[in-house]
PDB file of C-alpha atoms in Angstrom:
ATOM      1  CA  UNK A 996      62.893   0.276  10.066  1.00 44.00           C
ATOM      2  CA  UNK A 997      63.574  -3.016  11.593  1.00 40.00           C
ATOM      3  CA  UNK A 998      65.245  -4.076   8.285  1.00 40.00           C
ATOM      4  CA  UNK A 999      67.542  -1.766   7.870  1.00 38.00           C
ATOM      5  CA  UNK A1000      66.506   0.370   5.014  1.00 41.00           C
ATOM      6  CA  UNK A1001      65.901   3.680   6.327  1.00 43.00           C
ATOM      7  CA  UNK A1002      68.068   4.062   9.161  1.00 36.00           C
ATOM      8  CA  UNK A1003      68.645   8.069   7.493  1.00 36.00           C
ATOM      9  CA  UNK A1004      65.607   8.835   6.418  1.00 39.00           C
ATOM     10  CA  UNK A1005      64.386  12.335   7.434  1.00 38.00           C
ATOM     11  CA  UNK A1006      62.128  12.371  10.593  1.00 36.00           C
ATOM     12  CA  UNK A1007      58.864  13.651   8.463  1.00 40.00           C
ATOM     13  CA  UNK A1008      58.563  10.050   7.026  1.00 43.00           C
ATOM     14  CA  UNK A1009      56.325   7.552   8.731  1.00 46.00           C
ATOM     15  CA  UNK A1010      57.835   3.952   7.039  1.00 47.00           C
ATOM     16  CA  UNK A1011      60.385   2.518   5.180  1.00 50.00           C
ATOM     17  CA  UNK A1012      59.661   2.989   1.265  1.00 46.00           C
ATOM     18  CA  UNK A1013      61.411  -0.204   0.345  1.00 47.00           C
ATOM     19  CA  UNK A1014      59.409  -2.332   2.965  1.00 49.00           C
ATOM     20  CA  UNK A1015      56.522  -0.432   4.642  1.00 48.00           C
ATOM     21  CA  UNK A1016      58.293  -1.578   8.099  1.00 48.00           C
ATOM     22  CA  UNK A1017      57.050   1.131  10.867  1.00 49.00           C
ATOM     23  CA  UNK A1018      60.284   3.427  11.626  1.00 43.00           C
ATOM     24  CA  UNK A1019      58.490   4.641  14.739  1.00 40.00           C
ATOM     25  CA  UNK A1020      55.805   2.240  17.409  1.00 37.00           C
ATOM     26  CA  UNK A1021      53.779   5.520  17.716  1.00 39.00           C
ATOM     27  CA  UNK A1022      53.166   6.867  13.824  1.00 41.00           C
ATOM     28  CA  UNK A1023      50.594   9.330  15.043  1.00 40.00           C
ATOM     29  CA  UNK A1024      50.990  10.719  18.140  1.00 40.00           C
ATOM     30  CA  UNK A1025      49.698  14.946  18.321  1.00 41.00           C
ATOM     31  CA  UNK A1026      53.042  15.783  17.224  1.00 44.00           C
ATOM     32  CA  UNK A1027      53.914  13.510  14.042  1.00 52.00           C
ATOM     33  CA  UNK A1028      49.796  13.988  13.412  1.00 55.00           C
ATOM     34  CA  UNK A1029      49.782  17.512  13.230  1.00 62.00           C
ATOM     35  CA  UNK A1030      53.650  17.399  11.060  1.00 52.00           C
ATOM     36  CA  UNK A1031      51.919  15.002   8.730  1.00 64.00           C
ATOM     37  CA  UNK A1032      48.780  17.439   8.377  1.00 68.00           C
ATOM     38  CA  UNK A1033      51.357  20.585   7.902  1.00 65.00           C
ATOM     39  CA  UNK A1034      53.226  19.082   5.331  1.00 69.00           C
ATOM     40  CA  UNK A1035      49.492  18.233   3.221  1.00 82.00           C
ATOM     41  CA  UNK A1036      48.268  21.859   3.278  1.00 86.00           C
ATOM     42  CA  UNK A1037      51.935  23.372   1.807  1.00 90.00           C
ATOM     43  CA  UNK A1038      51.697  23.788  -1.305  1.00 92.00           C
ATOM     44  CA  UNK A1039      54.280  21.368  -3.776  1.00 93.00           C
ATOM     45  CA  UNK A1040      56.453  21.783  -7.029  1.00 94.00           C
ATOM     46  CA  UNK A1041      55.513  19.705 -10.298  1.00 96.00           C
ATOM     47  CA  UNK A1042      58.808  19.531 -11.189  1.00 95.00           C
ATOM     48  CA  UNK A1043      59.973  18.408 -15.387  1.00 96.00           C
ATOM     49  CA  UNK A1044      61.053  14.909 -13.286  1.00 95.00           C
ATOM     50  CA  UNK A1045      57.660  14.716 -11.869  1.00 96.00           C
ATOM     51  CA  UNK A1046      55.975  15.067 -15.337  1.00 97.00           C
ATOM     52  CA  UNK A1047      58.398  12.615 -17.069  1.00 97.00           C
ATOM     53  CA  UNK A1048      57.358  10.428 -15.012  1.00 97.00           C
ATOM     54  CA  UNK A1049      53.702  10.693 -15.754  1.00 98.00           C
ATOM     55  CA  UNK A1050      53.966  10.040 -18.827  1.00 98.00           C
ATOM     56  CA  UNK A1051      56.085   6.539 -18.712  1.00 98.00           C
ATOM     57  CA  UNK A1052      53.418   5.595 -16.172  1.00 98.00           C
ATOM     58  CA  UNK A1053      50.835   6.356 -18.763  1.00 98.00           C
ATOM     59  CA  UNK A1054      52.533   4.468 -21.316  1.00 98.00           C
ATOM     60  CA  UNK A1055      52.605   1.696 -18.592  1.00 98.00           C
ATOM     61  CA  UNK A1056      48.864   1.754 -18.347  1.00 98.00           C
ATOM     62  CA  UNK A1057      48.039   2.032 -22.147  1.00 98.00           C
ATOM     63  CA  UNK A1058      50.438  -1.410 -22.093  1.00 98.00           C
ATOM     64  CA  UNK A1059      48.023  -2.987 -19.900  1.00 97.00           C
ATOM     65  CA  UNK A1060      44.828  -2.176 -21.404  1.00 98.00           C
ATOM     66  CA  UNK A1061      43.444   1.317 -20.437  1.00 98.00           C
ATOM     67  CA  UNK A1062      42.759   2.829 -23.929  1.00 98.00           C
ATOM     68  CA  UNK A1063      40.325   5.960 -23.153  1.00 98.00           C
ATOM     69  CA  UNK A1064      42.044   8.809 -23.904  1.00 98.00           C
ATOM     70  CA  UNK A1065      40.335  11.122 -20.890  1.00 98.00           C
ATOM     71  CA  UNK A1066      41.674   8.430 -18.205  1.00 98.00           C
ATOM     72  CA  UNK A1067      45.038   8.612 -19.699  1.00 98.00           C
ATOM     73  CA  UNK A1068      44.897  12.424 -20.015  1.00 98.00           C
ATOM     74  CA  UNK A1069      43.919  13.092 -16.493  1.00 98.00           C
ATOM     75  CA  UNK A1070      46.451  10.485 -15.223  1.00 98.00           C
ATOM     76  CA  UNK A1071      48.918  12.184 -17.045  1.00 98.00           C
ATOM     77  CA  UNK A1072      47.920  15.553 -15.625  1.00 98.00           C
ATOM     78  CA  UNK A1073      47.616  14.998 -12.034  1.00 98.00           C
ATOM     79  CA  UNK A1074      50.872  15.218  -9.478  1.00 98.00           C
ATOM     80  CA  UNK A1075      50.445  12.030  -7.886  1.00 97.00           C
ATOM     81  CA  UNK A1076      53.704  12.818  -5.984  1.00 96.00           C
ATOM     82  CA  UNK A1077      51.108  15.269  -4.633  1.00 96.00           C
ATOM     83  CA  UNK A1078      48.998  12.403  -2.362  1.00 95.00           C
ATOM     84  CA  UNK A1079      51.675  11.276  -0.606  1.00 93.00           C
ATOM     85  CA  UNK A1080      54.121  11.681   1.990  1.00 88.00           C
ATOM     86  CA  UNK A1081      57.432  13.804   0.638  1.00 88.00           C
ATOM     87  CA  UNK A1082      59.317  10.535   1.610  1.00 86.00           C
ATOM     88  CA  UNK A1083      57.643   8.761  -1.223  1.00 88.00           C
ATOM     89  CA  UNK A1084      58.393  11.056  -3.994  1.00 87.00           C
ATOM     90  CA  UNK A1085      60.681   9.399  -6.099  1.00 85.00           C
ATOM     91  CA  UNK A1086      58.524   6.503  -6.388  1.00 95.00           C
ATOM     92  CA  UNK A1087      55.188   8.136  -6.364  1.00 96.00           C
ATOM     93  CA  UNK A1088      54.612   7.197  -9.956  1.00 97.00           C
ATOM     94  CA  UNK A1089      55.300   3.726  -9.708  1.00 97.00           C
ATOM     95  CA  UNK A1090      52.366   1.742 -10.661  1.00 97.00           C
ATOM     96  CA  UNK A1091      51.580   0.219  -6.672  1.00 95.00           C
ATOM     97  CA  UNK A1092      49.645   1.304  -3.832  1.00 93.00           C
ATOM     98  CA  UNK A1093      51.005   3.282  -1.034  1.00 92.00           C
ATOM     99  CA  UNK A1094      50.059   3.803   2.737  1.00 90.00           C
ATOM    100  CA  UNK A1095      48.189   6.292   3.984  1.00 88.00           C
ATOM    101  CA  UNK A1096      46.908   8.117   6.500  1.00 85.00           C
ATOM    102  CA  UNK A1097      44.254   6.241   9.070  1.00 84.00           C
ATOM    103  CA  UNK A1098      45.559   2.719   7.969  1.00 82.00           C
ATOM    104  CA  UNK A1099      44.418   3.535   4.229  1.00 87.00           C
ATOM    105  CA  UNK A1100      46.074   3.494   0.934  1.00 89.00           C
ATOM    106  CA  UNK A1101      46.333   4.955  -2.476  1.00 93.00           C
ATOM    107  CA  UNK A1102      45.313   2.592  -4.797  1.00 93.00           C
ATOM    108  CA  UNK A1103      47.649   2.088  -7.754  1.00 95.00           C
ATOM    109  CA  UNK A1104      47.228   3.738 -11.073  1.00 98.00           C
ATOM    110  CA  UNK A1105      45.908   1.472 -12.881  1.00 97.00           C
ATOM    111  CA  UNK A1106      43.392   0.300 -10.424  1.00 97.00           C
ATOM    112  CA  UNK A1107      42.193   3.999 -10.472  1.00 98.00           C
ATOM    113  CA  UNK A1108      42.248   4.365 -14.538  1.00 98.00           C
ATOM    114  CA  UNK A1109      40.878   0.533 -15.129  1.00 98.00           C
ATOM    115  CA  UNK A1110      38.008   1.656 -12.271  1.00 98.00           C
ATOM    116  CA  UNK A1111      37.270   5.067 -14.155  1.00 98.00           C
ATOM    117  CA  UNK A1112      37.459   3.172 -17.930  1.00 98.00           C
ATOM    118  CA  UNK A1113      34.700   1.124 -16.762  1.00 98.00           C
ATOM    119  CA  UNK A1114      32.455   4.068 -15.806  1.00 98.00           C
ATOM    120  CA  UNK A1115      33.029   5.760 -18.955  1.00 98.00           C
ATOM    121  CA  UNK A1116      32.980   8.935 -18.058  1.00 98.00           C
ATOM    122  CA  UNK A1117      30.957  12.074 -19.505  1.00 98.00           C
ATOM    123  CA  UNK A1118      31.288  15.829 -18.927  1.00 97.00           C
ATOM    124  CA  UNK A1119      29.308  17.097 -16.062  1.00 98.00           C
ATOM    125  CA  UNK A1120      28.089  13.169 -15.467  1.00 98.00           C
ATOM    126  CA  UNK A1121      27.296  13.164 -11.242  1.00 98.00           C
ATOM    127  CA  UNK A1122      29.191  11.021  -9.821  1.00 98.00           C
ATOM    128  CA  UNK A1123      29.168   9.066  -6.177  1.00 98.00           C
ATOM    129  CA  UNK A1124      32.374   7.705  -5.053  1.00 98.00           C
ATOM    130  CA  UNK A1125      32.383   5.908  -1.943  1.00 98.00           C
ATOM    131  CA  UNK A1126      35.729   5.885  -0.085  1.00 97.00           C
ATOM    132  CA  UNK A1127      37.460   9.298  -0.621  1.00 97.00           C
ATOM    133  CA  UNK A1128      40.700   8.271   0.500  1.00 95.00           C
ATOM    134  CA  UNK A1129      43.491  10.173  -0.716  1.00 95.00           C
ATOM    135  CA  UNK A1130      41.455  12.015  -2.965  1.00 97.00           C
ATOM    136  CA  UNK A1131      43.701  10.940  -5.749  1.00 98.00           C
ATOM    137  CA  UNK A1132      40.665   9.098  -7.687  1.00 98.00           C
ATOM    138  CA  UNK A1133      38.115  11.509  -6.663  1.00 98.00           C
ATOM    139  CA  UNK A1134      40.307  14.341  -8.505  1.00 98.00           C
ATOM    140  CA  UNK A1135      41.225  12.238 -11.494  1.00 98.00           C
ATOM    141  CA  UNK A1136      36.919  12.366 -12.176  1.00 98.00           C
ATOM    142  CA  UNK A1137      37.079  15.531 -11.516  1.00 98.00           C
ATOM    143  CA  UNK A1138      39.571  16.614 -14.251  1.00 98.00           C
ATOM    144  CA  UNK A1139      37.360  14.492 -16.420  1.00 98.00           C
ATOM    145  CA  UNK A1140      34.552  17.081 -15.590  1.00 98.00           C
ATOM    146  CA  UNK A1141      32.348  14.732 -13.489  1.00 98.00           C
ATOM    147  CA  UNK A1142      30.999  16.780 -10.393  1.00 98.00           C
ATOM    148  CA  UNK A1143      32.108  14.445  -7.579  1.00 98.00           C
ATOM    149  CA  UNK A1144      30.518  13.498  -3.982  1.00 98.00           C
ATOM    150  CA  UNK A1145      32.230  11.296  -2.029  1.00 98.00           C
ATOM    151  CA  UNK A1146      32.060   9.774   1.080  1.00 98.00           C
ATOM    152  CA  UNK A1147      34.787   9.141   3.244  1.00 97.00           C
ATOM    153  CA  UNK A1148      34.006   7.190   7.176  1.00 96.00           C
ATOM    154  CA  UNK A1149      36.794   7.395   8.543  1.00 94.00           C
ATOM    155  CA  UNK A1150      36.760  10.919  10.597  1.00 95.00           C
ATOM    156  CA  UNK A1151      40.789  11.392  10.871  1.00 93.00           C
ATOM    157  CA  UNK A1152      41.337  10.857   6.772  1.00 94.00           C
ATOM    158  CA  UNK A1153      38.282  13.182   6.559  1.00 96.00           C
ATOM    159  CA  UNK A1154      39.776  15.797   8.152  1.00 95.00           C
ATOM    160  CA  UNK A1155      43.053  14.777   6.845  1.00 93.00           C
ATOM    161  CA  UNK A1156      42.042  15.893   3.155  1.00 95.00           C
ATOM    162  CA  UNK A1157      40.568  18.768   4.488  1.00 95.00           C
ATOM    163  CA  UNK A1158      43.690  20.430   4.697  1.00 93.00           C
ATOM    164  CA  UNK A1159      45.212  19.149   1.099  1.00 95.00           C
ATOM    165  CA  UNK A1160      46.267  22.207  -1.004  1.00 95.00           C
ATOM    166  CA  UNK A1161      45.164  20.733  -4.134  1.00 96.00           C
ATOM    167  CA  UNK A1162      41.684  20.168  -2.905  1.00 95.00           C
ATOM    168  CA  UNK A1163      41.174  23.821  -3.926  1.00 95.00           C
ATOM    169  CA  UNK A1164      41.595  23.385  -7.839  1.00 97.00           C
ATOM    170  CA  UNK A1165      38.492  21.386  -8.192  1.00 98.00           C
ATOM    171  CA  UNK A1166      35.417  23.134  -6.901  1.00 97.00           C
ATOM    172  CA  UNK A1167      33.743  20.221  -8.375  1.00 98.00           C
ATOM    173  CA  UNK A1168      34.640  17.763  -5.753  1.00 98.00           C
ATOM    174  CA  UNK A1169      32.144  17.570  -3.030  1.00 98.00           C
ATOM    175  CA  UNK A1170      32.920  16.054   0.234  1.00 98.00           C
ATOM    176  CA  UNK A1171      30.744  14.172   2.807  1.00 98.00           C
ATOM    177  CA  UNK A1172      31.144  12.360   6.063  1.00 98.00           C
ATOM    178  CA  UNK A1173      29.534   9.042   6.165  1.00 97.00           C
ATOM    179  CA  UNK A1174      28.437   5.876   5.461  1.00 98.00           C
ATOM    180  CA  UNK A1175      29.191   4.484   2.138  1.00 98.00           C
ATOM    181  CA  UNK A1176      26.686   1.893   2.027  1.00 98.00           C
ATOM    182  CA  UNK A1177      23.568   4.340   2.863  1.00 98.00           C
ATOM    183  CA  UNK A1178      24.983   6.301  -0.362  1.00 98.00           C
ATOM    184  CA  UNK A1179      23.941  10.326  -0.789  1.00 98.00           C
ATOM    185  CA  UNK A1180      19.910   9.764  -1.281  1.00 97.00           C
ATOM    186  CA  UNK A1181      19.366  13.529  -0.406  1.00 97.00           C
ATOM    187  CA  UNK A1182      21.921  13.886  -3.681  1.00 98.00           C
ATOM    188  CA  UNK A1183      20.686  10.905  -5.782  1.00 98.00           C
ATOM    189  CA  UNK A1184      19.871   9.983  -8.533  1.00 98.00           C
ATOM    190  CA  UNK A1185      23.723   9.727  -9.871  1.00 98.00           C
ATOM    191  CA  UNK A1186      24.822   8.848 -13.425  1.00 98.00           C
ATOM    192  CA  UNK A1187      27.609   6.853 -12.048  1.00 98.00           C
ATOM    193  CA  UNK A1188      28.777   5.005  -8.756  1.00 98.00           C
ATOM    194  CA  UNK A1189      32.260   4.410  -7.633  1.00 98.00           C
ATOM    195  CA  UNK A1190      33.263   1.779  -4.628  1.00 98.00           C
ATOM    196  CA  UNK A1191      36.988   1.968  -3.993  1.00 96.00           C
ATOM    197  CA  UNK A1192      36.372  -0.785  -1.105  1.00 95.00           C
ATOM    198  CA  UNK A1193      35.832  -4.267  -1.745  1.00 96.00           C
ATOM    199  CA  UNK A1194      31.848  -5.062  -0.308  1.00 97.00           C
ATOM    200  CA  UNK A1195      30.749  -8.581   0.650  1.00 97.00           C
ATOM    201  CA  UNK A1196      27.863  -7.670  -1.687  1.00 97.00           C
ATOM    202  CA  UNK A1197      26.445  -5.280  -3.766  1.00 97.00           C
ATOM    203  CA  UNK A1198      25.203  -2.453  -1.736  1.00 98.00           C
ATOM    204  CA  UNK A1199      21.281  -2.198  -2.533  1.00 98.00           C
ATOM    205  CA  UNK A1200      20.905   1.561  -1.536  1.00 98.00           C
ATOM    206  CA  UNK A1201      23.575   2.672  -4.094  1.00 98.00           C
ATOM    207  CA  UNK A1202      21.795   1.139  -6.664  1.00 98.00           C
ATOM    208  CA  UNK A1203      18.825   2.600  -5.744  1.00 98.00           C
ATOM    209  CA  UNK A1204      20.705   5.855  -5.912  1.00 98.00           C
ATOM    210  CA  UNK A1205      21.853   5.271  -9.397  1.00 98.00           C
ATOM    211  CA  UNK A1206      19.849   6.586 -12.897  1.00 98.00           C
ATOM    212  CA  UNK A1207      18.083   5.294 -15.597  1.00 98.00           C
ATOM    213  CA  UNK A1208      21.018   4.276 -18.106  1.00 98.00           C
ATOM    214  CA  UNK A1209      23.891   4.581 -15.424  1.00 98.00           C
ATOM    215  CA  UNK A1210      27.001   2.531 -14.396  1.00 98.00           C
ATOM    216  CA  UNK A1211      27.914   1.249 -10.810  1.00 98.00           C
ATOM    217  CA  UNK A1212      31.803  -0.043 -10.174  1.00 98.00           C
ATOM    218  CA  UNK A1213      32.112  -1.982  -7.463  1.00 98.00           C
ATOM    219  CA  UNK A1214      34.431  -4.520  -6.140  1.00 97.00           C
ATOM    220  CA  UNK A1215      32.808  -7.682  -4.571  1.00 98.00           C
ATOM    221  CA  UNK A1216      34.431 -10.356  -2.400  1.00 96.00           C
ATOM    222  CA  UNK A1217      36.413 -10.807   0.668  1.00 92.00           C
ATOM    223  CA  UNK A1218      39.790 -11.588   1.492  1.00 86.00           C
ATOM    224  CA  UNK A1219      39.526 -15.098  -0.067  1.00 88.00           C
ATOM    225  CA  UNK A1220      39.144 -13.450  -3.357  1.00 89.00           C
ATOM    226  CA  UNK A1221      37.582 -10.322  -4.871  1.00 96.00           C
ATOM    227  CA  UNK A1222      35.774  -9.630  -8.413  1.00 97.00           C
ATOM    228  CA  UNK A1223      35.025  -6.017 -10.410  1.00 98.00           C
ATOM    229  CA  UNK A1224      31.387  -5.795 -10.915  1.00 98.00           C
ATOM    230  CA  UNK A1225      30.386  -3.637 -13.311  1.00 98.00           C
ATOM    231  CA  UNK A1226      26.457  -2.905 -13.273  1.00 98.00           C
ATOM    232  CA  UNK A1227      24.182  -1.189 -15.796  1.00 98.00           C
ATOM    233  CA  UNK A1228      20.454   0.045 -15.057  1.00 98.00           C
ATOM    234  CA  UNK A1229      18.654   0.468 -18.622  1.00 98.00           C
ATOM    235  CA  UNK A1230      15.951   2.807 -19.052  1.00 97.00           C
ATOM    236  CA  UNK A1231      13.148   0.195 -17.600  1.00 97.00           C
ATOM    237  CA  UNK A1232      15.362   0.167 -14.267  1.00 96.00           C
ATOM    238  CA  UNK A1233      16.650  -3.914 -14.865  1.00 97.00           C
ATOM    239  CA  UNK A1234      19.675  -4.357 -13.696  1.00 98.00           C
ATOM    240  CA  UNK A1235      22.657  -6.462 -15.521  1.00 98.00           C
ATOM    241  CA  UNK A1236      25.889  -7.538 -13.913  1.00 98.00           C
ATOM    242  CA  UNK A1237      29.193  -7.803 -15.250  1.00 98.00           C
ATOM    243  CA  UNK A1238      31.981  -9.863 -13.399  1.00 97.00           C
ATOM    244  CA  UNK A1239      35.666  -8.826 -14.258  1.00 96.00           C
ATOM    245  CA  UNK A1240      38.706  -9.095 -13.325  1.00 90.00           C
ATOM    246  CA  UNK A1241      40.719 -10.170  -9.701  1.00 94.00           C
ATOM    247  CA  UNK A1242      41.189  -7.205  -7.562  1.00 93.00           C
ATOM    248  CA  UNK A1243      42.620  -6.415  -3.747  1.00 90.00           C
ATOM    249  CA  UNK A1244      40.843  -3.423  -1.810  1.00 91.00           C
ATOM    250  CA  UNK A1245      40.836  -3.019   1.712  1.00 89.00           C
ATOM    251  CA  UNK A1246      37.014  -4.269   3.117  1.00 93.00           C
ATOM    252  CA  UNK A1247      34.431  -1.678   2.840  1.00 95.00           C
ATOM    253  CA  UNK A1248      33.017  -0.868   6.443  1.00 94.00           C
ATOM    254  CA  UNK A1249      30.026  -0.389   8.038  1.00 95.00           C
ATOM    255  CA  UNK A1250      29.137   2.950  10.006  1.00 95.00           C
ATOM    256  CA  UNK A1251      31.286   5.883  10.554  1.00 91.00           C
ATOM    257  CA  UNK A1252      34.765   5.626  12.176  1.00 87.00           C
ATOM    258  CA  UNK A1253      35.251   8.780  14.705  1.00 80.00           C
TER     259      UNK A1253
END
């Protein structure tokens, strides 16, 4: 990088890990793409180091607040090393976001376990996540036992996961190409809604989408400042809105990205 960091860093990584600085102008040309994409579909060791660290990260999160003991368990479970680029795997487990692929990132931990808290999470609840990503939130409901759809626009990070190895140990993930703010209405009604994208406003059509006595997560600003809403629909169908805390997601999109 142009700081100096990774000047020996093997060829398979695409930036610095201290400072995110580009080591090459061209991170995806057909050659680095399809590296990037071979490395995702072999399959990876959970080493004892990888697990240790798991569960110092989990004590980090019950530190700042996340107390349900299925979050913490499926945190604790899944190889977030796993998600990301080999170059980042001795700091995989710190609790910050990392780049991905498409111009995307991983959100941290404890966005992901404060996000899933707030859902509260049942056995076989259906659940609609909108922004796929990594997958790494879309498989941490899934080893809660939610069955999962989730959309993902953007057509390269689509494909992208398509080729993940650990995609294959939950069945119960169900992938779509889309739109996030249409929703899944040939899917609906869901018993919970996931945004991992901060909207400029609640998207109507997911909360259309969502049942009788279920919870929508959403994050709701711009980049002047962002909120957690957390919304309930009783049995009547009213609606009540709860602002939390300050978040930073990247803006949730319009359309599909090809």
């Amino acid at each position: 990088c142009r700081l100096g960091h990774c000047h020996a860093l093997a060829l398979r990584s695409v930036s610095c890990i201290l400072c995110y600085q580009p080591i090459f102008k061209i991170l995806f040309t057909a050659t680095n793409a399809n590296f990037t994409v071979m490395l995702h579909s072999i399959e990876r060791e959970d080493k004892h180091l990888h697990k240790g660290l798991r569960k110092q990260l989990v004590e980090q999160l019950k530190g700042k607040g996340i107390t349900d003991p299925a979050v913490l368990q499926a945190i604790e479970k899944i190889p977030r090393h796993f998600f990301l680029d080999p170059a980042f795997e001795r700091i995989a487990y710190e609790d910050r976001a990392f780049p991905i692929v498409a111009d995307q990132t991983i959100s941290q931990p404890y966005t992901v376990a404060y996000q899933t808290q707030l859902l509260e999470i049942r056995k076989f609840d259906k659940v609609l996540e909108i922004g796929t990503g990594s997958l790494y939130q879309s498989c941490v409901l899934a080893e809660m036992g939610a069955i999962v759809h989730t959309i993902e626009r953007q057509r390269a990070l689509y494909d992208f996961v398509s080729k993940f190895f650990f995609l294959k140990k939950y069945p119960n993930i169900k992938r779509h190409y889309g739109d996030g703010y249409e929703g899944l209405k040939t899917y609906a009604p869901f018993d919970k809604v996931i945004v991992t994208a901060a909207a400029p406003y609640v998207p109507p059509k997911l909360i259309e989408q969502l049942k009788p006595n279920g919870i929508a997560v959403i994050p709701v600003g711009d980049e002047s400042g962002q909120k957690m809403y957390r919304i309930r629909k009783d049995a009547a169908g009213h609606i009540t809105e709860e602002v939390l805390g300050d978040f930073s997601f990247v803006p949730m999109l319009t359309g599909k990205n090809k």
